[in-house]
Coordinates of C-alpha atoms in Angstrom, one line a residue:
X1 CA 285.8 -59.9 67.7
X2 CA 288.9 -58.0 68.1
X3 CA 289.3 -54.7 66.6
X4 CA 293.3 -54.7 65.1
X5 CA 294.3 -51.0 65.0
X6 CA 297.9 -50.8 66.2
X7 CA 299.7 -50.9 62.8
X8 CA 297.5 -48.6 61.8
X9 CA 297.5 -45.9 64.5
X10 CA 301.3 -46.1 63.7
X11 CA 301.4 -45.3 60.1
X12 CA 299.6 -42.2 61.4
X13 CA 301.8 -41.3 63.9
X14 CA 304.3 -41.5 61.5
X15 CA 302.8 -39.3 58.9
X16 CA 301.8 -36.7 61.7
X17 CA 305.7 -36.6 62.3
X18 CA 306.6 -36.1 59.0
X19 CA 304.3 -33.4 58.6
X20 CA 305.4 -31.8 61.9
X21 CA 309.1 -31.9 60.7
X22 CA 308.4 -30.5 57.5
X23 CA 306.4 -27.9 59.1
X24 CA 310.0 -27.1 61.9
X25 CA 312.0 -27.0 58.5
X26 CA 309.9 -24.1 57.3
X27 CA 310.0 -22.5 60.7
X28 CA 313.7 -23.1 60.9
X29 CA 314.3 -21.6 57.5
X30 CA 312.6 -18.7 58.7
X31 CA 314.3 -18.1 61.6
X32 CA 317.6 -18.9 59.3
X33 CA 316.3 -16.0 57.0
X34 CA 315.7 -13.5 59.5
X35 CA 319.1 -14.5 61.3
X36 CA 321.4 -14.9 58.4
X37 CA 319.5 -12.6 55.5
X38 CA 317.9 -9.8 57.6
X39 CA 321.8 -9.3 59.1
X40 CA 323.4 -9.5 55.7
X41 CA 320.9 -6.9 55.0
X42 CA 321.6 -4.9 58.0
X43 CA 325.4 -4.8 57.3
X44 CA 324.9 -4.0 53.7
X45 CA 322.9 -0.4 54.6
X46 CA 325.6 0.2 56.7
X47 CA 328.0 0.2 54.4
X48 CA 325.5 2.4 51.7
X49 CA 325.0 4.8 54.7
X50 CA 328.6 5.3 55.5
X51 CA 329.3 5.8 51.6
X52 CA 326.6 8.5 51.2
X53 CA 327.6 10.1 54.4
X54 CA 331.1 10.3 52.9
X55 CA 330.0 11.4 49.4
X56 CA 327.6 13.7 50.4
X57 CA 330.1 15.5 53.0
X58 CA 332.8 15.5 50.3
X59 CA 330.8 17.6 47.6
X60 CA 329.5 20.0 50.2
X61 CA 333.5 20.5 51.5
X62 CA 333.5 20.9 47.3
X63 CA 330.9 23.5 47.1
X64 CA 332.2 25.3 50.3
X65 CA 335.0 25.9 48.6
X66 CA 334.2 26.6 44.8
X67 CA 330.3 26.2 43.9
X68 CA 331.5 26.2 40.2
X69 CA 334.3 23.6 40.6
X70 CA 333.4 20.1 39.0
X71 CA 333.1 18.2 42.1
X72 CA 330.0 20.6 43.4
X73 CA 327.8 18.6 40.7
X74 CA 325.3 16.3 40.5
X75 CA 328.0 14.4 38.7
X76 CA 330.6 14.3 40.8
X77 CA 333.2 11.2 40.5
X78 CA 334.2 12.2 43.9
X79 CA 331.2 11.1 45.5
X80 CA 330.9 7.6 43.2
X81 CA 334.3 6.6 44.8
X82 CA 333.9 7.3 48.2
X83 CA 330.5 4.9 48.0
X84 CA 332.4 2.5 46.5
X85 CA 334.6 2.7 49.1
X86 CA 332.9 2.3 52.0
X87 CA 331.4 -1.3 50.7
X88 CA 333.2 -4.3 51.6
X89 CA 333.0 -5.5 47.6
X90 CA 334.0 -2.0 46.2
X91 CA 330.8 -1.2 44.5
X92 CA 327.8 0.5 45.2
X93 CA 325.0 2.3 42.8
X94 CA 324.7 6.3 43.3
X95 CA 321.1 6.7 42.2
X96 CA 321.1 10.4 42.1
X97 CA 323.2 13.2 43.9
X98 CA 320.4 16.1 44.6
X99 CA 322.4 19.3 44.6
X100 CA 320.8 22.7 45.6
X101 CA 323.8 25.5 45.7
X102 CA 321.1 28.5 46.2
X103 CA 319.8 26.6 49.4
X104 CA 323.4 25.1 50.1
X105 CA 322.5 21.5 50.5
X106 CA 323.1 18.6 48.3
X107 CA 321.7 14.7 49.4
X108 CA 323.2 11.8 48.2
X109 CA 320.7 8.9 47.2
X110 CA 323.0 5.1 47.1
X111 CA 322.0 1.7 46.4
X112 CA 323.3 -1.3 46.8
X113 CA 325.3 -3.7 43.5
X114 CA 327.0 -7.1 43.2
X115 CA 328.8 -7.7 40.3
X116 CA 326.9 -8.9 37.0
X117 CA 323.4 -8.0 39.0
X118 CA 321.1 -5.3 38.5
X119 CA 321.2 -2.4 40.8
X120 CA 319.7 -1.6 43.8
X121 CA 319.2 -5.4 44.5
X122 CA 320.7 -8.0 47.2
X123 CA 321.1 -11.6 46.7
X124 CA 319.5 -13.7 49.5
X125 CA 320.8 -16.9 50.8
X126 CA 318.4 -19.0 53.3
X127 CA 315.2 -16.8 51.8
X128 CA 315.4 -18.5 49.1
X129 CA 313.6 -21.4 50.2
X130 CA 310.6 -19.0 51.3
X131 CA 310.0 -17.4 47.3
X132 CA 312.4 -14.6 48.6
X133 CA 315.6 -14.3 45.8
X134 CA 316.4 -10.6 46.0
X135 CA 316.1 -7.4 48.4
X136 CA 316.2 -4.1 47.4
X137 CA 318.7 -2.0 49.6
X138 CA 319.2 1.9 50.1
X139 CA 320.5 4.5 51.4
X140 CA 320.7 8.6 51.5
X141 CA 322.5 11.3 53.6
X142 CA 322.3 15.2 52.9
X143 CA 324.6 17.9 54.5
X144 CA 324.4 21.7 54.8
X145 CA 327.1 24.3 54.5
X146 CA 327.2 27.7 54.9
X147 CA 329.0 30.2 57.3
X148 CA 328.2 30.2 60.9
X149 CA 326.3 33.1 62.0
X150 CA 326.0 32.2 65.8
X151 CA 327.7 29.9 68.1
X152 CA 329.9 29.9 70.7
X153 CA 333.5 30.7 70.5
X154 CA 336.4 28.6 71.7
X155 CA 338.3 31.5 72.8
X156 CA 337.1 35.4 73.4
X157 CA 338.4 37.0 70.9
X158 CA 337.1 38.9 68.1
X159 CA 339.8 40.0 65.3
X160 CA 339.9 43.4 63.3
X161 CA 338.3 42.9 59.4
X162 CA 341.3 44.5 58.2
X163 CA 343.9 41.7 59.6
X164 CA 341.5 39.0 57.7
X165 CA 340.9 41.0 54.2
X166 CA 343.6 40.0 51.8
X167 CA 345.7 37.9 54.3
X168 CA 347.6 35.2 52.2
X169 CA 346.5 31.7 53.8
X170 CA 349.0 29.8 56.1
X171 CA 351.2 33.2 56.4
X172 CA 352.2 33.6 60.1
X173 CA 350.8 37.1 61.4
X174 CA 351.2 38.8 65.1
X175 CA 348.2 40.1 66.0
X176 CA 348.4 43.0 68.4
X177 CA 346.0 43.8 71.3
X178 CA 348.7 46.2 73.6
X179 CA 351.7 48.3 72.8
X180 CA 353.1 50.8 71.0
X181 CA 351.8 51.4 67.4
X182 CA 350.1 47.5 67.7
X183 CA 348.5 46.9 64.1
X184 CA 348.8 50.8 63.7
X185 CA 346.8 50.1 60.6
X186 CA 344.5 48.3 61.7
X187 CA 342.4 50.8 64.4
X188 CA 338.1 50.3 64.0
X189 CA 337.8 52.3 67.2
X190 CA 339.2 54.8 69.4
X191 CA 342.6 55.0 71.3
X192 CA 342.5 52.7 74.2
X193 CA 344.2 49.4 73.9
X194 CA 341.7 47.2 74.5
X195 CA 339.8 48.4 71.5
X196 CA 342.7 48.8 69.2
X197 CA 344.9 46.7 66.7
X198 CA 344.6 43.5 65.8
X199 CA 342.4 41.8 68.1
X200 CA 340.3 42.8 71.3
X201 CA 339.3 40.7 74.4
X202 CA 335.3 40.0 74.7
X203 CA 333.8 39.6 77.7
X204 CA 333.2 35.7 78.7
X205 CA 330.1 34.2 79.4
X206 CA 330.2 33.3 83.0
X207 CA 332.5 30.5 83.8
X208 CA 332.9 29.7 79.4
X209 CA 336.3 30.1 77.7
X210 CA 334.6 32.5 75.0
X211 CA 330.9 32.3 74.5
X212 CA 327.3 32.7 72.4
X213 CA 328.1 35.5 69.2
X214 CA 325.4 36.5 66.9
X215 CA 326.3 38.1 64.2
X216 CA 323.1 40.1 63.8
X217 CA 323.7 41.5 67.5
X218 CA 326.3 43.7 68.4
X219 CA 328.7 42.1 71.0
X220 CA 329.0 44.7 74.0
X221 CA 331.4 44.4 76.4
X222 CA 335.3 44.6 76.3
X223 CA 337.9 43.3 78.9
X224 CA 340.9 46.0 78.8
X225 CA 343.1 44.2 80.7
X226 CA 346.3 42.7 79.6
X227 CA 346.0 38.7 80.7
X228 CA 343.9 36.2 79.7
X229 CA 340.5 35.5 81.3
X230 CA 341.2 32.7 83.9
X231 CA 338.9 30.8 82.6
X232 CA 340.5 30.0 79.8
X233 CA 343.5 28.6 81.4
X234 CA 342.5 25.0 80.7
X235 CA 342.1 25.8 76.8
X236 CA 345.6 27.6 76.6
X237 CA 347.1 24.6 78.2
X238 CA 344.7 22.2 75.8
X239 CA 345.9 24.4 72.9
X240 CA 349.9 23.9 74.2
X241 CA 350.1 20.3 74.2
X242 CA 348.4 19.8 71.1
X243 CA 350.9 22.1 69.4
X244 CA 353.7 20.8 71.0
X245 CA 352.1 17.1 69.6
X246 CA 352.2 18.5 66.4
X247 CA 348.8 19.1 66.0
X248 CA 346.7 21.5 64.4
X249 CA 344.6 23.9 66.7
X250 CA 342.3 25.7 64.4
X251 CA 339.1 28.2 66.1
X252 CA 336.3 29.8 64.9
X253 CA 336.6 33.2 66.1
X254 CA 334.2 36.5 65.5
X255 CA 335.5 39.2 63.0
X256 CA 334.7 42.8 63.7
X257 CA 334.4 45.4 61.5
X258 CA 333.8 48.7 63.5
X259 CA 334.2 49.6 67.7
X260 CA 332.0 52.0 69.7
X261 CA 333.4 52.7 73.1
X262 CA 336.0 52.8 74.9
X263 CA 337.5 50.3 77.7
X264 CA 335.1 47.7 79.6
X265 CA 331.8 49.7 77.3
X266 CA 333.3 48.9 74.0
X267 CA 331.1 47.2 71.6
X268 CA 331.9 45.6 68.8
X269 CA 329.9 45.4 64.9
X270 CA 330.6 41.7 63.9
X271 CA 330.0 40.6 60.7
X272 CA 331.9 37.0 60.3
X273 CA 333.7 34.3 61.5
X274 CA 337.3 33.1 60.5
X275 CA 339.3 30.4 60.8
X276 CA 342.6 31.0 62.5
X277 CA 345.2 28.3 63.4
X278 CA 346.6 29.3 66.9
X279 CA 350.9 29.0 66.7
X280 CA 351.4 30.9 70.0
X281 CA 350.9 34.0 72.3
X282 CA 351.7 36.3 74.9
X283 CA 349.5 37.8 77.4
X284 CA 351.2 39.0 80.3
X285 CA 354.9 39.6 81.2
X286 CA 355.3 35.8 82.2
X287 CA 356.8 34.2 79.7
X288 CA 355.5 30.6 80.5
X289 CA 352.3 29.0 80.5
X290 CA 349.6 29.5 80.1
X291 CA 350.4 33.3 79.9
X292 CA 353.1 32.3 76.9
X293 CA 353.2 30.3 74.5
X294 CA 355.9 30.1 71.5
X295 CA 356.5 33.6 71.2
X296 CA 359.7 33.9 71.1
X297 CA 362.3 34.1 67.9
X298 CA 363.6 30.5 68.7
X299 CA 360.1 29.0 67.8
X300 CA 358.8 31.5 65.2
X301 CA 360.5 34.1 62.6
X302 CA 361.4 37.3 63.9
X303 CA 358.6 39.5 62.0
X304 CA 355.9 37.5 64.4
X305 CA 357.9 37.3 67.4
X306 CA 356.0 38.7 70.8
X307 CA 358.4 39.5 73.4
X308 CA 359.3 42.3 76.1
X309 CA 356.5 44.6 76.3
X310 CA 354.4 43.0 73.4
X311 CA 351.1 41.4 73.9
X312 CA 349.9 39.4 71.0
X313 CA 348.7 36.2 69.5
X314 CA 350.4 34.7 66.6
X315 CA 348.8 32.6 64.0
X316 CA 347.7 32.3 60.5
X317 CA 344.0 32.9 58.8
X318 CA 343.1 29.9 56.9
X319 CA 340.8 28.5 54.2
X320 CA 338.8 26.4 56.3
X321 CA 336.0 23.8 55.9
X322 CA 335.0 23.0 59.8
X323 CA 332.5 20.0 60.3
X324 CA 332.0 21.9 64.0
X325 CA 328.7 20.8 65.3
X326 CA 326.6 23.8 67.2
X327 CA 326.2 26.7 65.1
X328 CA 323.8 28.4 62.9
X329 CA 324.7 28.7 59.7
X330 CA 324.0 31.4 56.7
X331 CA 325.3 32.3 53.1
X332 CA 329.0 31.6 52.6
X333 CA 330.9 34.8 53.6
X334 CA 334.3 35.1 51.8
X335 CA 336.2 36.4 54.8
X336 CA 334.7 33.6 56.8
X337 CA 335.4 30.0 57.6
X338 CA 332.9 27.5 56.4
X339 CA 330.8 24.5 57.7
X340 CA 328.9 21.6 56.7
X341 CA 327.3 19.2 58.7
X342 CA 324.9 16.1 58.2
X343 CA 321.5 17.3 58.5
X344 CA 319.7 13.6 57.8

């Protein structure tokens, strides 16, 4: 007798299909999850970490600057806007803004929000189909400040205490290393030139415009002489064409507060950093680059000029928040310039 099996064998086949499809389906709605979801996801702490990077930055530049003011608080309006800011749909959830002004670091804790939604949460699209609705995004940033206590200069300079005490900010000065009476006022050390007035030349680490300061070491070493050190010829030119761009060239640059020694064995107590915003100079008798810069009465006022036998840099002490990268930083000293950084 024959055995009839064919129509049979097919229904299974067809049922194994069936089953195999539905089982791609799932697969492919995984995959679709992990593509689509899992990027949407992605993007979205992005945007949360930019925000809290911003907010967290701001209120630190906040509390650099006045550590009573309303936007050095846990909370700080300034903060909520900039994480709303930074997300494509203009909201965002600050969970918490973690402020510690003895310690000098605040962090900034954001979530993600959709409108009508509760916080924190995403809506998913193809995860859905897998029991997966929601996600719960986050993210946090915190920053330091403080004033630098060691790092390396962008120029070798270190300035006189008393040409930084009581200086109104933005107010063009002329800052004296040579000539007769330079910064008569303003002598921390004996008679010599290279010691006296407004600013004297430190010795450069080899082949560095400038070099490593610590504060908590005295700097020894003084160069007398009236140019600038030739390594530094690429920064003066650097510090030109941004200038003549209409830029702002603005240094950290070690404050001293006494001088031992004379000449090339000068050493110098340094107790801070400022923030000085470079308008011109003059280091030698040329009056061209890099040797000068600006100097003259028909690109500054008269009372700052630098010309004939004058040698001299001319500038302004500033209230400065730097994010520089690269230096230690301690309490914030009021004759110094500040920092804050990201430190997560």
């Amino acid at each position: 007798m024959r055995r009839l099996t064919g129509p049979a064998t097919r229904s299974d086949e067809r049922g194994a299909i069936a089953i195999l499809v539905a089982l791609l389906m799932v697969t492919l709605l995984g995959f679709a999850a992990v593509a689509v979801d899992v990027g949407m996801l992605y993007a979205e702490r992005t945007q949360l970490r930019n925000g809290a990077d911003s907010a967290a930055l701001a209120v630190a530049q906040k509390c650099a600057k006045n550590p009573n003011g309303t936007d050095c608080a846990t909370t700080s309006s300034l903060a909520s806007g900039l994480a709303n800011g930074n997300a494509n749909d203009g909201l965002s959830n600050i969970q918490s803004i973690v402020l510690d002004k003895a310690n000098r670091t605040v962090t900034v804790n954001a979530g993600s929000q959709e409108a009508g939604k509760e916080p924190n949460q995403v809506s998913l699209f193809f995860a859905r189909a897998l029991g997966l609705n929601t996600a719960q995004v986050s993210a946090s940033a915190s920053v330091a400040w403080g004033s630098p206590v060691k790092g390396t200069t962008a120029f070798p300079v270190a300035f006189s205490i008393c040409q930084v005490q009581g200086y109104v900010d933005g107010t063009l000065q002329l800052l004296q290393n040579h000539g007769s009476n330079a910064n008569a006022d303003c002598n921390y050390g004996p008679s010599g030139a290279a010691v006296q007035g407004g600013f004297g030349w430190l010795v450069s680490d080899p082949g560095i415009c400038g070099g490593l300061i610590d504060l908590a070491a005295s700097e020894s070493g003084s160069d007398p002489g009236n140019s600038y050190p030739s390594v530094c010829t690429a920064t003066l030119n650097s510090w030109a064409a941004s200038i003549s761009a209409g830029k702002d060239v603005v240094v950290l640059l070690p404050v001293f507060n006494k001088v031992s020694g004379t000449g090339s064995g000068a050493v110098y107590g340094l107790i801070s950093f400022a923030a000085f915003k470079v308008k011109g100079w003059k280091f030698s008798g040329n009056n061209s680059l890099p040797d000068s810069f600006q100097n003259t009465t028909s690109n500054v006022p008269s009372s700052v000029a630098c010309d004939g036998n004058c040698r001299g840099i001319i500038g302004s002490f500033i209230q400065y928040v730097s994010l520089a990268d690269g230096f230690t930083l301690g309490p914030v000293d009021a004759n110094g310039a500040t920092i804050v950084r990201l430190t997560q």
